[in-house]
Amino acid sequence: MDLRDGQTQPILDPNQPTHVYHLALDIGGSLAKLVYFTKDDNHLVDGEEGISHRKTLQKSNGHKQYPVLNGRLNFKKFETSKINDCLEFIKSMKLHIGGSQPQENPGSQPIAVKATGGGAYKYADLFKERLGIILDKEDEMDCLVAGANFLLEVVHQEAFTYMGDQKQFVQIDKNDLYPYLLVNIGSGVGMIKVEGEGKFERVSGTSIGGGTFLGLGKLLTKCKSFDELLELSYRGNNREVDMLVGDIYGGMDYSKIGLSSSAIASSFGKAISDNREREDYKPEDIARSLLRMISNNIGQISHLNALRFGLKRIFFGGFFIRKHPFTMDTLSVAVNFWSKGEAKAMFLRHEGFLGAVGSFMSSDKHGLKELLANEVVQRSPSKLSFAVDKTLRSLPDGEFNGDESIECSVYAA
Amino acid sequence: MAGSVEKEQQQNQVVGIIEEEKLQKQESKSSIKITRTQVESGEGEREMTPTAANSMHRSGSRPQLDVSKAEIQGNEEEKYPTILLPNQSDDLSHLALDIGGSLIKLVYFSRHENQSVDDKRKSVKERLGFSNGNRRSYPILGGRLHFVKFETRKINECLDFIHSKQLHCGGLESRYSDGVTDQNGIIKATGGGAYKYADLFKERLGVSLDKEDEMDCLVAGANFLLKAIRHEAFTHMEGQKEFVQIEPNDLFPYLLVNIGSGVSMIKVDGDGTFERISGTNVGGGTYWGLGRLLTKCKSFDELLELSQKGDNRSMDMLVGDIYGGLDYSKIGLSASTIASSFGKTISEKKELEEYRPEDISLSLLRMISYNIGQIAYLNALRFRLKRIFFGGFFIRGHAYTMDTISFAVHFWSNGEAQAMFLRHEGFLGALGAFMSYEKHGLDDLMVHQLVERFPMGAPYTGGKIHGPPLGNLNEKAKFSMQISWMEKFLRKGTEITAPVPMSPLGGTTGLGGFEVPLSKGSTLRSDASALSVGVLHLVPTLEVFPLLADPKLYEPNTIDLSDNNELEYWLTILSEHLSDLVDKAVASEGGTDDAKRRGDAFARAFSAHLARLMEEPSAYGKLGLANLLEMREECLREFHFVDAYRSIKQRENEASLAVLPDLLVELDSMDEESRLLTLIEGVLAANIFDWGSRACVDLYHKGTIIEIYRMSCNKMRRPWRVDDFDDFKERMLGAKNNKNTRHKRALLFVDNSGADIVLGMLPLARELLRRGTEVVLVANSLPALNDVTAMELPDIIAEAAKHCDILRHAAEVGGLLVDAMINTSNSSKENSSSVPLMVVENGCGSPCIDLRQVSSELAAAAKDADLLILEGMGRALHTNLDARFKCDALKLAMVKNQRLAEKLVKGNIYDCICKYEPVS
């Protein structure tokens, strides 16, 4: 795979129609996530030629004659409340056409697109009506797990820890990946024990998630968006709003049970004061307190569930995190605190797209297959594999914001 | 204008106070002030027995009985604000505090002045082995534990309260009158505020707060409550409260979740053995804090109350919202499951003001309760703890909160773990701090030594206190200080808010989310009044009746009031009977204006109790008919009606005593067998005189006592509805060739005054005495309806003995005729071979009897008893009909209630029950 320096931006220039061959959706309560594959402009490389650049892949395959598509996986998100933008985008990019040109399939059935998340049900009619697309519903948990497994196994430097402003990528040995706890923080939070490909169980969850943060945040501050709220929280001080151990103990620690005076005894517990109304509190402080409350709670419940099943690794995903340092730090601290350092919180670069990636992976990928079949080997491959070259330099440091892409190659296995 | 109105009010106030003072004066003469005291023995004559001051009757000529019952006192602490602890005046072990982030919880102990009194039944006690120094010494003083709370931000109210009640001082002698104090008292305190406010307490009250560890206190408090208080714990699922009795041996380990401002989770393995294993910062403070920011609520309770009208679906993103109304069935999430708390608000363009505060409050409440339940369950799972007890002031008996927590625990544990709640939820820490005093002795208290009462004056005596501190009293201030709780109660007029339940609301509460079926939350109330926690009376003299076959299985109540129809019926009965009772009560106090006022207040208070119970049957804990009937008596006493039926009882006693000689002559003319039958018939017939029965009250207007008695006797046709007479007769008289040994001692639990005792039970007692069986008459310690009391009995017996040698001799031997001075010590010796007739008090003031809590003298008397006779509806039907004993038992009663007759014996009103259960 050829990832050229600096070529990490998505190639989504509307003026320069891209060949889009495959699309999958994850429509959640707050956000709709898209993953789609675009072929590199230089099209197909000859199988052998393409692979010749990637010895590692060749080795692992042990074959030389596999056709390879070079291209990229693109990631795009929309607010679910603005589902029309999403529809427009798909329409403008002609994503739905996929690899099957309508004229090439005269009289064929409407195009099916893999989709997961509650919106796959809720907006099925809308997609049909507006785009003529049938949403082929994939189970949400299946997709989350498949997406996480794919990213953890295939994408280099996908996972990292974050504590005290220190970000550290974790090299996961594919053979030592399972079992782990996957915590997907969307509007709500799902906690899934993953034991292998397709082997998982939803063990817990909590309704206090990203939706709670934004929902309460919107009510308490004048913020209009998640990012604005996060931005605010960065500047806030939760001491103004939270009741700390020190507030109760007159500035002292409650050392007997290991609570420092700065530990939060009660989130928002200081807001019970008679003398101050909502307007008297800084929105920054409120946002900060809210974020800590929710992150800490998720971290704690995650730890308790990891403990239950003896899971050492907890991967946090979902759009709540957004690489926000404070959020990640709070989650890490909570896991570290409650597990007494035994469990580790880890984060995923593509945190928000687990479901969409999984949904993408779950499909038969007809478009891609046809592409490969038509243009390369003249026969339809039975299975496709994706690869991201691990010898590449790391992607720009943690600044993956969603609307980006990663280069990858597709080959028939 | 305004000024003059005010003046008038003040004037009224002063009049009221003066009246109140009069009342108090009367009270000090007439009310019962009894407390058992442990006096160090070894001083020769001093007895190791409960001493009592009892002057229920104003005429001093009556025999005085020992009615050592701390629990029977009315609300008098207002009048005697200082608590005396003569033996521990340097300990000050009567107040403990738990100062949390939001609330201050206060537990204090009160005890009345000990007045020694000559015990005129010394000989009875000696015979019962009661005063020979072989009684175990009581580890603690009798008294009462009060539970009070304040908001921490209003800590001055708390300081004023302590000051005005002089709780920080050791006793009267240390009460200062000139505003100067030199106390160096120590008060046990826990919670963060014990550190934060230490200086304030020092400065304002001159006391040091002795800081006790918070967790230690929580655990000590919880362990005490769970072991010592019957039915302290309960489950709450889908609006249904169910009390749980936990065996002390089976209590540990458990998870204690204390929800205050924050939440602590403690694994408790035993007394003093525990570990804080978890907690969460999302707790009561979060609910109230966020609630304050999001709504205009001024108090926690207001916020909680709002939630009852809420519908969280307008705030929360449900699974159905994401899945277009569908369930996410694969992982067991229904469409109504909350996917994201407050998640719905993110996609709406609405401002905060456009949301209903009710919905916000409910959504918050669910979010926090559910989260706590979930984290608690996960921790219980970790340590394999089956029981999770939730305490702390967040809960406040709020049905919805409890349902949500229970649901979370149930849901996540697949029903394997159980959430339980504590009635004294908020006071664990304060109680634990109280326990940390060295000499509190509470550890040694047993379940049967605690009696919980729900005085209507509690909100007035407990919460707020008005008036200046005692330190600088002047005459005017004195007036306002001495406004009694009753005065406040009367002034409240019709707005007795405490017991009034919330109005029933629409059905949206509880719909949606977490799959909880519609909760009854709307009918339940937040506990603004603190009435759900009563005053805990510590009565070390109470014991479990030793003849109960199996005290653990014993349930006093025959009728299950958890059946709503049953409850409604009995509440209606009590309600209908109320006006008649008030008339009697007012008349018993001479019909004065004051009595009328109090009668009116009593009626309002008791009606309020009834209304509350109708709404929330378990508001006062597990409810049985016995509790209900006792509550009425307690309520009367609270309003200073010591004996509403006094004159009726006297009249009927006199009328019956007048015909007793004729009856005895008639009986003596019969042979043994027909005499026994006639006696039992007589008991059943005489049991018709019952002022507790509506039907009977109506009868009384149709004839004289004797006419009714004769008529009733004539109707006595065997077989009775339950008729074991032949078995009883065989045991008494023996089969033809097999003369049974006579019973050694019989305990006769007597019922009503008048014909019932005089013409029914006394002749039966006489027969037993004649057969050589010792007889102990067991009567109420305190008046209840027209029931005869232990202190009235000696007079009645003395009168009856004038016409009967058997009774006279037995009474002399039993020491009952001391007052009459009929006998010299010589004649006593002569009769020493006769069997005695004795009287003991049963330890209660209710028409029913709970045999788990009886007086120690009854317990002592029971030791040698081999026959029990329980007589009357209250003691043999409403309670104890199904009780099993370690000796022969005969239960006699006439059923004077159609419904009860149908229910218990499928019979009719006036059917009779003669149930004999020989010891197996």
mmCIF file of C-alpha atoms in Angstrom, chain B residues 289 450 570 610 701:
data_model
loop_
_atom_site.group_PDB
_atom_site.id
_atom_site.type_symbol
_atom_site.label_atom_id
_atom_site.label_comp_id
_atom_site.label_asym_id
_atom_site.label_seq_id
_atom_site.Cartn_x
_atom_site.Cartn_y
_atom_site.Cartn_z
ATOM 1 C CA GLY B 289 -27.559 20.047 42.713
ATOM 2 C CA LEU B 450 -37.704 -1.605 71.598
ATOM 3 C CA TRP B 570 -60.750 -1.638 59.946
ATOM 4 C CA LEU B 610 -55.848 6.860 59.458
ATOM 5 C CA HIS B 701 -78.829 1.447 75.368
#
